[in-house]
CSV table of C-alpha atoms in Angstrom, one decimal:
chain,number,residue,atom,x,y,z
A,1,MET,CA,-21.8,21.8,-29.1
A,2,GLU,CA,-19.5,20.0,-31.6
A,3,VAL,CA,-21.5,20.9,-34.7
A,4,ALA,CA,-24.0,23.6,-35.8
A,5,ILE,CA,-26.0,23.3,-39.0
A,6,ILE,CA,-27.6,26.4,-40.5
A,7,GLY,CA,-30.3,25.2,-42.9
A,8,ALA,CA,-30.8,22.0,-41.0
A,9,SER,CA,-34.3,21.3,-42.3
A,10,GLY,CA,-33.3,21.4,-46.0
A,11,PHE,CA,-32.4,18.6,-48.4
A,12,LEU,CA,-28.7,18.4,-47.4
A,13,GLY,CA,-29.2,19.5,-43.8
A,14,THR,CA,-31.6,16.7,-43.1
A,15,ALA,CA,-29.2,14.1,-44.7
A,16,LEU,CA,-26.2,15.5,-42.8
A,17,GLN,CA,-28.1,15.2,-39.5
A,18,ARG,CA,-28.5,11.5,-40.2
A,19,LYS,CA,-24.8,11.1,-40.9
A,20,LEU,CA,-23.9,12.9,-37.6
A,21,ARG,CA,-26.0,10.8,-35.3
A,22,GLY,CA,-24.1,10.4,-32.0
A,23,THR,CA,-22.5,13.8,-32.4
A,24,ASP,CA,-23.7,16.8,-30.4
A,25,VAL,CA,-25.5,18.9,-33.1
A,26,SER,CA,-27.3,22.2,-32.8
A,27,VAL,CA,-29.7,22.8,-35.6
A,28,TYR,CA,-31.0,26.1,-37.1
A,29,THR,CA,-33.9,26.7,-39.4
A,30,ARG,CA,-36.2,29.6,-40.4
A,31,ALA,CA,-38.3,28.7,-37.4
A,32,ALA,CA,-35.2,28.4,-35.1
A,33,PRO,CA,-32.8,31.1,-36.2
A,34,PHE,CA,-29.1,31.1,-35.4
A,35,LEU,CA,-29.4,34.7,-34.1
A,36,ASP,CA,-31.5,35.8,-31.2
A,37,ALA,CA,-33.7,38.9,-31.1
A,38,ASP,CA,-30.7,41.1,-30.2
A,39,GLY,CA,-28.6,39.7,-33.0
A,40,ARG,CA,-26.4,37.6,-30.8
A,41,ALA,CA,-25.3,34.1,-31.8
A,42,ALA,CA,-27.4,31.2,-30.4
A,43,GLU,CA,-25.5,29.3,-27.7
A,44,GLY,CA,-25.0,26.2,-29.9
A,45,LEU,CA,-23.6,28.2,-32.7
A,46,ALA,CA,-21.3,30.2,-30.5
A,47,SER,CA,-19.7,27.0,-29.1
A,48,ALA,CA,-19.6,24.9,-32.3
A,49,ARG,CA,-16.3,23.4,-33.4
A,50,THR,CA,-17.7,23.0,-36.9
A,51,ALA,CA,-20.4,25.2,-38.4
A,52,TYR,CA,-22.1,24.2,-41.6
A,53,TRP,CA,-23.7,26.8,-43.9
A,54,LEU,CA,-26.4,25.0,-45.9
A,55,ALA,CA,-29.0,27.7,-45.9
A,56,THR,CA,-30.0,29.3,-49.2
A,57,GLN,CA,-33.1,30.9,-50.7
A,58,ILE,CA,-32.0,30.8,-54.3
A,59,ASN,CA,-31.6,28.4,-57.2
A,60,PRO,CA,-30.5,29.0,-60.8
A,61,GLN,CA,-33.9,30.3,-61.9
A,62,ILE,CA,-34.5,32.4,-58.8
A,63,ALA,CA,-31.1,34.0,-59.1
A,64,GLU,CA,-31.8,35.0,-62.7
A,65,GLN,CA,-35.2,36.4,-62.1
A,66,GLN,CA,-35.0,37.8,-58.5
A,67,PRO,CA,-31.7,39.5,-57.9
A,68,GLU,CA,-33.0,40.9,-54.6
A,69,ARG,CA,-33.0,37.4,-53.2
A,70,VAL,CA,-29.3,37.0,-54.2
A,71,VAL,CA,-28.6,40.1,-52.1
A,72,ALA,CA,-30.6,38.8,-49.2
A,73,ASP,CA,-28.7,35.4,-49.4
A,74,ARG,CA,-25.4,37.2,-49.1
A,75,GLU,CA,-26.5,39.4,-46.3
A,76,ALA,CA,-27.6,36.3,-44.3
A,77,PHE,CA,-24.2,34.7,-44.9
A,78,GLU,CA,-22.5,37.9,-43.7
A,79,ARG,CA,-24.5,37.8,-40.5
A,80,PHE,CA,-23.5,34.2,-40.0
A,81,LEU,CA,-19.8,35.0,-40.4
A,82,ASP,CA,-20.2,37.9,-37.9
A,83,ALA,CA,-21.7,35.6,-35.3
A,84,ILE,CA,-19.4,32.6,-35.3
A,85,ASP,CA,-16.4,32.1,-33.1
A,86,PRO,CA,-13.0,32.7,-34.9
A,87,SER,CA,-11.8,29.3,-33.9
A,88,SER,CA,-14.7,27.4,-35.5
A,89,THR,CA,-14.3,25.6,-38.8
A,90,VAL,CA,-16.8,26.9,-41.4
A,91,VAL,CA,-18.1,24.5,-44.0
A,92,MET,CA,-20.1,26.0,-47.0
A,93,VAL,CA,-21.7,24.2,-49.9
A,94,SER,CA,-21.1,25.9,-53.3
A,95,SER,CA,-22.1,24.9,-56.8
A,96,GLY,CA,-19.6,22.7,-58.7
A,97,GLY,CA,-21.9,22.7,-61.7
A,98,THR,CA,-22.0,26.5,-62.3
A,99,VAL,CA,-18.8,28.2,-61.0
A,100,TYR,CA,-16.2,26.8,-63.4
A,101,ASP,CA,-15.2,28.2,-66.8
A,102,THR,CA,-17.1,26.1,-69.3
A,103,GLY,CA,-15.0,27.5,-72.1
A,104,SER,CA,-12.5,24.8,-71.2
A,105,ALA,CA,-13.3,21.1,-71.4
A,106,PRO,CA,-14.4,19.2,-68.3
A,107,PRO,CA,-13.8,17.5,-65.9
A,108,TYR,CA,-13.3,20.5,-63.7
A,109,PHE,CA,-10.8,20.4,-60.8
A,110,GLU,CA,-10.5,22.7,-57.8
A,111,ALA,CA,-7.7,24.6,-59.6
A,112,SER,CA,-9.6,24.9,-62.9
A,113,PRO,CA,-10.5,28.5,-63.9
A,114,THR,CA,-13.8,29.9,-62.6
A,115,LEU,CA,-16.0,32.0,-64.9
A,116,PRO,CA,-19.7,31.6,-64.0
A,117,LEU,CA,-22.1,32.3,-66.8
A,118,SER,CA,-25.2,32.4,-64.6
A,119,ALA,CA,-26.3,34.7,-61.8
A,120,TYR,CA,-26.5,31.6,-59.6
A,121,GLY,CA,-22.9,30.7,-60.2
A,122,ARG,CA,-21.8,34.3,-59.7
A,123,ALA,CA,-23.7,34.4,-56.4
A,124,LYS,CA,-22.0,31.2,-55.2
A,125,LEU,CA,-18.6,32.3,-56.2
A,126,ASP,CA,-19.2,35.6,-54.4
A,127,LEU,CA,-20.0,33.7,-51.2
A,128,GLU,CA,-16.8,31.7,-51.6
A,129,ALA,CA,-14.7,34.9,-51.9
A,130,LEU,CA,-16.5,36.4,-48.9
A,131,LEU,CA,-15.7,33.3,-46.8
A,132,ALA,CA,-12.0,33.3,-47.8
A,133,ALA,CA,-11.7,37.0,-47.1
A,134,ARG,CA,-13.4,36.8,-43.7
A,135,ARG,CA,-11.8,33.6,-42.3
A,136,PRO,CA,-8.2,32.6,-41.7
A,137,ALA,CA,-6.7,29.9,-43.9
A,138,GLY,CA,-7.3,26.5,-42.4
A,139,THR,CA,-10.6,27.5,-40.7
A,140,HIS,CA,-12.9,27.2,-43.7
A,141,VAL,CA,-13.8,24.6,-46.4
A,142,THR,CA,-16.0,25.1,-49.4
A,143,LEU,CA,-17.4,21.9,-50.9
A,144,ARG,CA,-18.3,22.5,-54.6
A,145,VAL,CA,-21.1,19.9,-55.0
A,146,SER,CA,-22.3,18.9,-58.4
A,147,ASN,CA,-26.0,18.0,-59.0
A,148,ALA,CA,-27.1,16.4,-55.7
A,149,TYR,CA,-30.3,14.3,-55.8
A,150,GLY,CA,-32.1,11.7,-53.8
A,151,PRO,CA,-34.9,11.0,-51.3
A,152,GLY,CA,-36.3,14.2,-49.7
A,153,GLN,CA,-35.4,16.6,-52.6
A,154,ARG,CA,-38.3,18.8,-53.5
A,155,ALA,CA,-39.1,19.3,-57.1
A,156,ALA,CA,-38.4,22.9,-57.8
A,157,SER,CA,-38.6,24.9,-61.0
A,158,GLY,CA,-35.1,25.7,-62.2
A,159,GLN,CA,-33.2,23.0,-60.2
A,160,GLY,CA,-33.3,19.3,-59.4
A,161,VAL,CA,-34.1,17.6,-62.7
A,162,ILE,CA,-34.3,14.1,-61.2
A,163,ALA,CA,-36.8,15.2,-58.5
A,164,TYR,CA,-38.8,17.1,-61.1
A,165,TRP,CA,-39.0,14.2,-63.4
A,166,LEU,CA,-39.9,11.7,-60.7
A,167,GLN,CA,-42.7,13.9,-59.6
A,168,ALA,CA,-43.9,14.2,-63.2
A,169,ALA,CA,-43.8,10.4,-63.6
A,170,ARG,CA,-45.8,10.0,-60.4
A,171,ASN,CA,-48.4,12.3,-61.8
A,172,GLY,CA,-48.4,10.5,-65.1
A,173,GLU,CA,-46.8,13.5,-66.9
A,174,ASP,CA,-44.2,13.4,-69.7
A,175,LEU,CA,-40.6,14.3,-68.9
A,176,THR,CA,-39.4,17.7,-70.2
A,177,VAL,CA,-35.8,18.3,-71.4
A,178,PHE,CA,-34.6,21.9,-71.7
A,179,GLY,CA,-32.3,22.2,-74.7
A,180,ASP,CA,-30.1,19.5,-76.2
A,181,PRO,CA,-30.6,16.0,-74.8
A,182,ALA,CA,-26.8,15.5,-75.1
A,183,THR,CA,-26.3,18.1,-72.4
A,184,SER,CA,-24.4,16.3,-69.6
A,185,ARG,CA,-24.2,16.8,-65.8
A,186,ASP,CA,-22.6,15.2,-62.8
A,187,TYR,CA,-25.2,13.6,-60.5
A,188,VAL,CA,-24.2,12.7,-57.0
A,189,PHE,CA,-26.4,10.9,-54.4
A,190,VAL,CA,-27.4,12.9,-51.3
A,191,ASP,CA,-26.1,10.4,-48.8
A,192,ASP,CA,-22.7,10.5,-50.5
A,193,VAL,CA,-22.7,14.3,-50.2
A,194,ALA,CA,-23.7,14.1,-46.5
A,195,ARG,CA,-20.9,11.7,-45.9
A,196,ALA,CA,-18.4,14.1,-47.4
A,197,LEU,CA,-19.8,16.9,-45.2
A,198,ALA,CA,-19.5,14.7,-42.1
A,199,LEU,CA,-15.9,13.8,-43.0
A,200,VAL,CA,-14.9,17.4,-42.9
A,201,HIS,CA,-15.9,17.5,-39.2
A,202,ALA,CA,-14.0,14.3,-38.5
A,203,ALA,CA,-10.8,15.4,-40.4
A,204,ASP,CA,-7.6,15.7,-38.4
A,205,GLY,CA,-6.0,19.0,-39.2
A,206,PRO,CA,-6.8,21.8,-41.7
A,207,LEU,CA,-8.2,21.1,-45.1
A,208,PRO,CA,-7.9,22.8,-48.5
A,209,ALA,CA,-10.1,25.8,-49.0
A,210,VAL,CA,-12.0,24.1,-51.9
A,211,VAL,CA,-12.9,20.5,-52.4
A,212,ASN,CA,-15.1,19.1,-55.3
A,213,VAL,CA,-17.8,16.6,-54.4
A,214,GLY,CA,-19.5,14.8,-57.3
A,215,SER,CA,-19.8,11.4,-59.1
A,216,GLY,CA,-16.8,12.2,-61.2
A,217,ARG,CA,-18.6,11.2,-64.4
A,218,ALA,CA,-20.9,12.8,-67.0
A,219,THR,CA,-24.4,11.7,-67.7
A,220,SER,CA,-26.4,13.1,-70.6
A,221,LEU,CA,-30.0,14.2,-70.2
A,222,ALA,CA,-31.0,11.6,-72.7
A,223,ASP,CA,-29.3,8.8,-70.7
A,224,LEU,CA,-30.7,10.2,-67.5
A,225,ALA,CA,-34.3,10.2,-68.9
A,226,GLU,CA,-33.9,6.6,-70.1
A,227,THR,CA,-32.8,5.6,-66.6
A,228,VAL,CA,-35.7,7.4,-64.9
A,229,LEU,CA,-38.2,5.8,-67.3
A,230,ASP,CA,-36.7,2.4,-66.6
A,231,VAL,CA,-36.9,2.9,-62.9
A,232,VAL,CA,-40.5,4.1,-62.8
A,233,GLY,CA,-41.6,1.5,-65.3
A,234,HIS,CA,-44.2,3.7,-67.0
A,235,PRO,CA,-44.1,2.8,-70.8
A,236,ASP,CA,-46.6,5.5,-71.8
A,237,LEU,CA,-44.5,8.5,-70.7
A,238,ARG,CA,-42.6,10.5,-73.3
A,239,VAL,CA,-39.5,12.7,-73.3
A,240,LEU,CA,-40.4,16.2,-74.6
A,241,VAL,CA,-37.6,18.5,-75.7
A,242,THR,CA,-38.1,22.3,-75.4
A,243,GLU,CA,-36.0,25.4,-75.6
A,244,ARG,CA,-32.8,25.7,-73.7
A,245,ARG,CA,-32.8,28.0,-70.6
A,246,SER,CA,-30.4,31.0,-70.5
A,247,PHE,CA,-28.6,29.8,-67.4
A,248,ASP,CA,-27.9,26.2,-68.6
A,249,VAL,CA,-24.4,25.2,-69.7
A,250,PRO,CA,-23.7,22.4,-72.2
A,251,HIS,CA,-21.5,20.0,-70.2
A,252,THR,CA,-20.0,19.9,-66.7
A,253,TRP,CA,-18.7,17.3,-64.4
A,254,LEU,CA,-16.1,17.3,-61.7
A,255,GLY,CA,-12.7,15.8,-60.9
A,256,ILE,CA,-13.0,14.4,-57.4
A,257,GLY,CA,-9.5,13.1,-56.7
A,258,LEU,CA,-8.8,15.7,-54.0
A,259,ALA,CA,-11.8,14.5,-51.9
A,260,ALA,CA,-10.4,11.0,-51.9
A,261,GLU,CA,-6.9,12.3,-51.0
A,262,VAL,CA,-7.8,14.7,-48.1
A,263,LEU,CA,-11.1,13.2,-46.8
A,264,GLY,CA,-10.9,9.5,-47.8
A,265,TRP,CA,-14.1,10.1,-49.7
A,266,ARG,CA,-15.5,8.5,-52.9
A,267,PRO,CA,-19.1,8.3,-54.0
A,268,THR,CA,-20.6,4.8,-53.5
A,269,THR,CA,-24.1,5.0,-54.9
A,270,GLU,CA,-24.7,4.2,-58.6
A,271,LEU,CA,-27.1,6.5,-60.5
A,272,ARG,CA,-29.8,3.9,-61.0
A,273,THR,CA,-29.7,2.8,-57.4
A,274,GLY,CA,-30.0,6.4,-56.2
A,275,ILE,CA,-32.9,7.2,-58.6
A,276,ALA,CA,-34.6,4.0,-57.4
A,277,ALA,CA,-34.3,5.1,-53.8
A,278,ALA,CA,-35.7,8.5,-54.6
A,279,TRP,CA,-38.6,7.0,-56.5
A,280,ALA,CA,-39.4,4.6,-53.7
A,281,ALA,CA,-39.4,7.5,-51.1
A,282,LEU,CA,-41.6,9.6,-53.4
A,283,ARG,CA,-44.1,6.9,-53.8
């Protein structure tokens, strides 16, 4: 097989499969694991030229509250690294929104200092370090993705504010802002992320170890809520402000020039267009 996707049934995995139509792809999920009963790599994984690690069982809230799942996440990634062929290119998705040192002003570039404040950011940076230690230079790429959103994203407590708000709007519920409405994030549409992932497989030659993938711009929670309310067209909904969560950072967005340079990639979906697509899919 040309490509193996671990976590193929998830939000990003599903979108990546659409982008790789026409490519020989082997997909792995909880129901179809990448290791057989004897711990050997499945045939499609063993022969893959590019292997994507998109599987995870944690989000920011889970990482804070259930450290045993952070450990399990790392152990699963280790088993994956043990199983793949040394010549395969490994592509991992990390968190561009939580690994950088927010003591300095954004935007954050690949060479910006890292200093995660949350358990989730520390877990992602730990996987990055493990990948770099286990794989030769030129055979692995980490895409630090900002806040991905779009059709197919499940509303989950602790992550995915757009999906969470759209579900609330569908149910006629008010939108909840945790902390300061001026808090800003970098929101990138899922199809744009999937295109960046697919371009790694298509790249001619080795790539940098880390590449940022985001919109390259900051959007405050206040502006985001205004856009969501405009898209859903529900005049009776309110925006409720509650206490900040311990794992939230004030402002973060990414510099994405390197992705344009080495992958020929730039985001193409405007925020309102992407939110409208997610709303249409949810309805």
